[in-house]
Coordinates of N, CA and C in Angstrom, one line a residue:
M1009 N 23.4 0.5 52.2 CA 24.5 0.1 51.3 C 24.1 0.4 50.1
S1010 N 24.7 0.1 48.9 CA 24.4 0.3 47.3 C 24.7 -0.7 47.1
N1011 N 24.1 -1.0 45.5 CA 24.2 -2.1 45.1 C 26.0 -2.3 44.9
E1012 N 26.4 -1.1 44.5 CA 28.1 -1.2 44.2 C 28.8 -1.8 45.1
H1013 N 28.2 -1.9 46.6 CA 29.1 -2.4 47.9 C 28.8 -4.2 47.8
W1014 N 27.6 -4.6 47.2 CA 27.7 -6.2 47.0 C 28.0 -6.6 45.6
W1015 N 28.0 -5.8 44.8 CA 28.5 -6.3 43.6 C 29.3 -5.3 42.7
P1016 N 30.5 -5.1 43.4 CA 31.4 -4.0 42.7 C 31.9 -3.9 41.1
E1017 N 31.8 -5.3 40.7 CA 32.3 -5.8 39.5 C 31.4 -5.4 38.6
Q1018 N 30.0 -5.0 38.8 CA 28.8 -4.8 37.7 C 29.0 -3.4 36.9
L1019 N 28.6 -4.0 35.9 CA 28.6 -3.3 34.4 C 28.0 -1.8 34.7
S1020 N 28.7 -0.5 34.4 CA 28.4 0.7 34.7 C 27.3 0.7 33.7
L1021 N 25.7 1.1 34.2 CA 24.7 1.6 33.3 C 24.7 3.1 33.2
K1022 N 25.3 3.8 33.4 CA 25.1 5.3 33.6 C 24.7 5.8 32.4
P1023 N 25.7 5.3 31.0 CA 25.3 5.7 29.4 C 23.8 5.2 29.1
L1024 N 23.2 4.3 29.8 CA 21.6 4.1 29.4 C 20.8 5.1 30.2
R1025 N 20.8 6.0 31.0 CA 20.0 6.8 31.8 C 19.2 7.5 30.6
R1026 N 17.8 7.4 31.1 CA 17.0 8.4 30.3 C 17.4 9.6 30.1
D1027 N 17.2 10.0 29.1 CA 17.8 11.6 28.6 C 18.9 11.9 28.6
S1028 N 19.9 11.0 28.9 CA 21.2 11.1 28.9 C 21.7 11.2 27.2
A1029 N 22.7 12.0 27.2 CA 23.2 12.5 25.8 C 24.0 11.2 25.5
L1030 N 24.6 10.5 26.2 CA 25.3 9.4 26.4 C 24.7 8.2 26.0
G1031 N 23.5 8.2 26.1 CA 22.4 7.1 25.6 C 21.8 7.2 24.5
D1032 N 22.1 8.3 23.5 CA 21.4 8.8 22.4 C 22.4 8.7 21.4
P1033 N 22.5 7.3 20.6 CA 23.6 6.9 19.4 C 23.0 7.8 18.3
L1034 N 21.8 8.3 18.0 CA 21.8 9.2 17.0 C 21.8 10.8 17.2
G1035 N 22.1 11.4 18.2 CA 22.3 12.7 18.5 C 21.0 13.4 18.6
G1036 N 21.2 14.8 18.9 CA 20.0 15.5 19.3 C 19.3 16.1 18.3
D1037 N 20.2 16.1 17.0 CA 19.2 16.3 15.8 C 18.1 15.3 15.1
F1038 N 18.3 14.3 15.9 CA 17.5 12.9 15.2 C 16.1 13.3 15.4
D1039 N 15.0 13.2 14.1 CA 13.6 13.5 14.5 C 13.1 11.9 15.0
Y1040 N 12.5 11.7 15.8 CA 12.0 10.0 16.3 C 11.1 10.3 15.3
A1041 N 9.7 11.4 15.8 CA 8.5 11.4 14.8 C 8.8 11.3 13.7
E1042 N 9.4 11.7 13.1 CA 9.7 11.5 11.4 C 10.0 10.4 11.2
A1043 N 11.0 9.7 12.1 CA 11.5 8.2 11.7 C 10.3 6.9 11.8
V1044 N 9.3 7.2 13.0 CA 8.4 6.7 13.0 C 7.4 6.5 11.8
K1045 N 7.3 7.8 11.6 CA 5.9 7.8 10.4 C 6.7 6.9 9.3
T1046 N 7.9 6.6 8.8 CA 8.7 5.9 7.9 C 8.4 4.1 8.6
L1047 N 8.0 3.6 9.5 CA 7.9 2.5 10.0 C 6.9 1.7 9.3
D1048 N 7.3 0.7 8.8 CA 6.3 -0.1 8.1 C 5.7 -1.2 9.3
V1049 N 4.4 -0.7 9.8 CA 4.1 -1.4 11.0 C 3.2 -2.7 10.7
D1050 N 3.2 -3.0 9.3 CA 2.5 -4.2 9.0 C 3.8 -5.3 9.2
A1051 N 5.3 -4.9 8.4 CA 6.1 -5.8 8.5 C 6.7 -6.0 10.2
L1052 N 6.4 -5.1 10.9 CA 7.0 -5.0 12.4 C 6.1 -6.1 12.9
R1053 N 4.7 -6.1 12.9 CA 3.8 -7.2 13.2 C 4.0 -8.0 13.0
R1054 N 4.6 -8.6 11.6 CA 4.6 -9.8 11.0 C 6.2 -10.5 11.7
D1055 N 7.3 -9.6 12.0 CA 8.3 -10.1 12.4 C 8.2 -10.4 13.8
I1056 N 7.4 -9.6 14.6 CA 7.0 -9.7 16.3 C 6.6 -11.3 16.3
G1057 N 5.6 -11.2 15.4 CA 4.5 -12.6 15.0 C 5.7 -13.6 15.1
E1058 N 6.8 -13.6 13.9 CA 7.7 -14.6 13.9 C 8.6 -14.9 15.1
V1059 N 9.3 -14.0 15.5 CA 10.1 -14.2 16.5 C 9.0 -14.8 17.7
M1060 N 7.9 -14.2 18.0 CA 7.0 -15.1 19.0 C 6.9 -16.7 18.9
T1061 N 6.9 -17.2 17.5 CA 6.4 -18.5 17.1 C 7.4 -19.2 17.1
T1062 N 8.8 -18.8 16.5 CA 9.9 -19.6 16.3 C 10.7 -19.9 17.5
S1063 N 10.6 -21.0 17.9 CA 11.1 -21.5 19.0 C 12.7 -21.9 18.7
Q1064 N 13.5 -21.6 19.8 CA 15.0 -21.8 19.6 C 15.3 -22.9 20.7
D1065 N 16.4 -23.7 19.9 CA 17.2 -24.7 20.6 C 17.6 -24.3 22.1
W1066 N 18.2 -23.0 21.9 CA 18.9 -22.5 23.4 C 17.9 -22.0 23.9
W1067 N 16.6 -21.9 23.9 CA 15.9 -21.6 24.9 C 14.0 -21.6 24.3
P1068 N 13.6 -23.0 24.5 CA 12.6 -23.3 23.8 C 11.5 -22.9 24.2
A1069 N 10.6 -22.4 23.2 CA 9.0 -21.5 23.7 C 8.1 -22.9 24.2
D1070 N 7.3 -22.5 25.2 CA 6.4 -23.3 26.1 C 5.4 -23.3 25.0
Y1071 N 5.3 -24.9 24.6 CA 3.8 -24.9 23.5 C 4.3 -24.1 22.5
G1072 N 5.4 -24.0 21.8 CA 5.8 -23.3 20.6 C 5.4 -21.7 20.5
H1073 N 5.6 -21.2 21.8 CA 4.8 -19.7 21.9 C 5.6 -19.3 22.7
Y1074 N 6.5 -17.8 22.9 CA 6.7 -17.2 24.0 C 5.8 -15.9 24.5
G1075 N 4.6 -16.1 24.3 CA 3.7 -15.2 24.7 C 3.8 -15.2 25.9
P1076 N 3.0 -16.8 26.7 CA 3.0 -16.9 28.2 C 4.4 -16.8 28.7
L1077 N 5.5 -16.6 28.1 CA 6.7 -16.5 29.0 C 6.6 -14.7 29.1
F1078 N 6.3 -13.8 28.3 CA 6.2 -12.8 28.5 C 5.2 -12.1 29.4
I1079 N 4.3 -12.7 29.2 CA 3.0 -12.6 30.3 C 3.5 -12.5 31.8
R1080 N 4.3 -13.5 32.1 CA 4.9 -14.1 33.2 C 6.0 -13.3 33.9
M1081 N 6.7 -13.2 32.9 CA 7.8 -12.2 33.1 C 7.3 -10.6 33.5
A1082 N 6.2 -10.1 32.9 CA 5.4 -8.9 33.0 C 5.1 -9.0 34.3
W1083 N 4.0 -9.8 34.6 CA 3.7 -10.0 35.9 C 4.8 -10.1 37.1
H1084 N 5.8 -10.8 36.8 CA 6.5 -11.1 38.0 C 7.4 -9.4 38.3
A1085 N 7.7 -8.8 37.1 CA 8.1 -7.4 37.2 C 7.2 -6.6 37.8
A1086 N 6.2 -6.2 37.6 CA 5.3 -5.5 38.3 C 4.9 -6.0 39.8
G1087 N 5.2 -7.3 39.9 CA 5.3 -7.4 41.2 C 6.4 -6.8 42.2
T1088 N 7.4 -6.3 41.4 CA 8.5 -5.7 42.4 C 8.5 -4.4 42.6
Y1089 N 7.2 -3.7 42.4 CA 7.1 -2.4 42.9 C 6.5 -2.1 44.3
R1090 N 7.2 -1.5 45.1 CA 7.0 -1.0 46.4 C 6.1 0.0 46.7
I1091 N 5.1 -0.1 47.3 CA 4.3 1.0 47.4 C 5.7 2.3 48.5
S1092 N 5.9 1.6 49.3 CA 6.7 2.4 50.3 C 7.8 3.7 49.6
D1093 N 8.3 3.4 48.8 CA 9.3 4.3 48.1 C 8.9 4.2 46.5
G1094 N 7.9 3.6 46.1 CA 7.6 3.7 45.0 C 9.3 3.2 43.7
R1095 N 9.7 2.3 44.3 CA 10.8 1.9 43.3 C 10.1 0.5 42.6
G1096 N 10.7 0.2 41.6 CA 10.5 -1.4 41.0 C 9.3 -1.2 40.4
G1097 N 8.9 -2.4 40.0 CA 7.8 -2.3 39.1 C 8.2 -2.8 37.7
G1098 N 7.3 -2.5 36.8 CA 7.7 -3.4 35.1 C 8.2 -2.3 34.3
G1099 N 8.4 -1.1 34.5 CA 8.8 -0.2 33.9 C 10.5 0.2 33.4
S1100 N 11.2 -0.6 34.4 CA 12.4 -0.4 34.1 C 13.2 -2.0 33.8
G1101 N 12.7 -2.7 33.8 CA 13.8 -3.8 33.3 C 14.6 -4.1 34.0
H1102 N 14.4 -3.9 35.4 CA 15.0 -4.3 36.7 C 15.6 -6.0 36.8
Q1103 N 14.6 -6.7 36.4 CA 14.9 -8.3 36.4 C 16.0 -8.6 36.0
R1104 N 16.6 -7.8 35.2 CA 17.9 -8.0 34.5 C 19.3 -8.1 35.4
F1105 N 18.7 -7.5 36.4 CA 20.0 -7.0 37.4 C 19.8 -7.6 38.6
A1106 N 20.9 -7.8 39.8 CA 21.0 -8.5 40.8 C 20.0 -7.4 41.9
P1107 N 19.6 -7.8 42.9 CA 19.1 -9.1 43.1 C 18.3 -10.1 42.5
L1108 N 17.4 -9.1 41.8 CA 16.0 -9.9 41.1 C 16.6 -10.6 39.9
N1109 N 17.7 -10.6 39.4 CA 17.9 -11.7 38.5 C 18.3 -13.3 38.8
S1110 N 18.3 -13.3 40.2 CA 18.9 -14.4 40.9 C 17.9 -15.1 41.7
W1111 N 16.3 -14.6 41.6 CA 15.4 -15.1 42.1 C 14.6 -16.2 41.2
P1112 N 14.7 -17.4 41.6 CA 14.4 -18.6 40.5 C 12.8 -18.1 40.1
D1113 N 11.9 -17.6 40.5 CA 10.6 -17.1 39.7 C 10.9 -16.0 38.7
N1114 N 11.8 -15.5 38.3 CA 12.0 -14.5 37.4 C 12.7 -15.3 36.2
A1115 N 12.7 -16.3 36.1 CA 13.5 -17.6 34.9 C 12.5 -18.3 34.3
N1116 N 12.9 -18.7 33.1 CA 12.1 -20.1 32.5 C 12.5 -21.0 32.8

């Protein structure tokens, strides 16, 4: 049975599929390599550092830093990989979706 059988009201993620024209809001003529060259990497690094260390009231950071949470989530995501069929793993972000999103270990 498919996930749609158990969760028929789930949001369709088909537009987000890799290499789909529906998932590319910038169009086929957009040059990603050129856009990356204009990126201010130092500013990006500072922004990421600020996000990682700015605790939010609605999701407090453990000891003032979100790094341990990110590491734990990556560990749990990698633990979903199945050798039998090659599904799961940390490269797809499936922890956001059922049934993985309901497992107590996959939350803060």
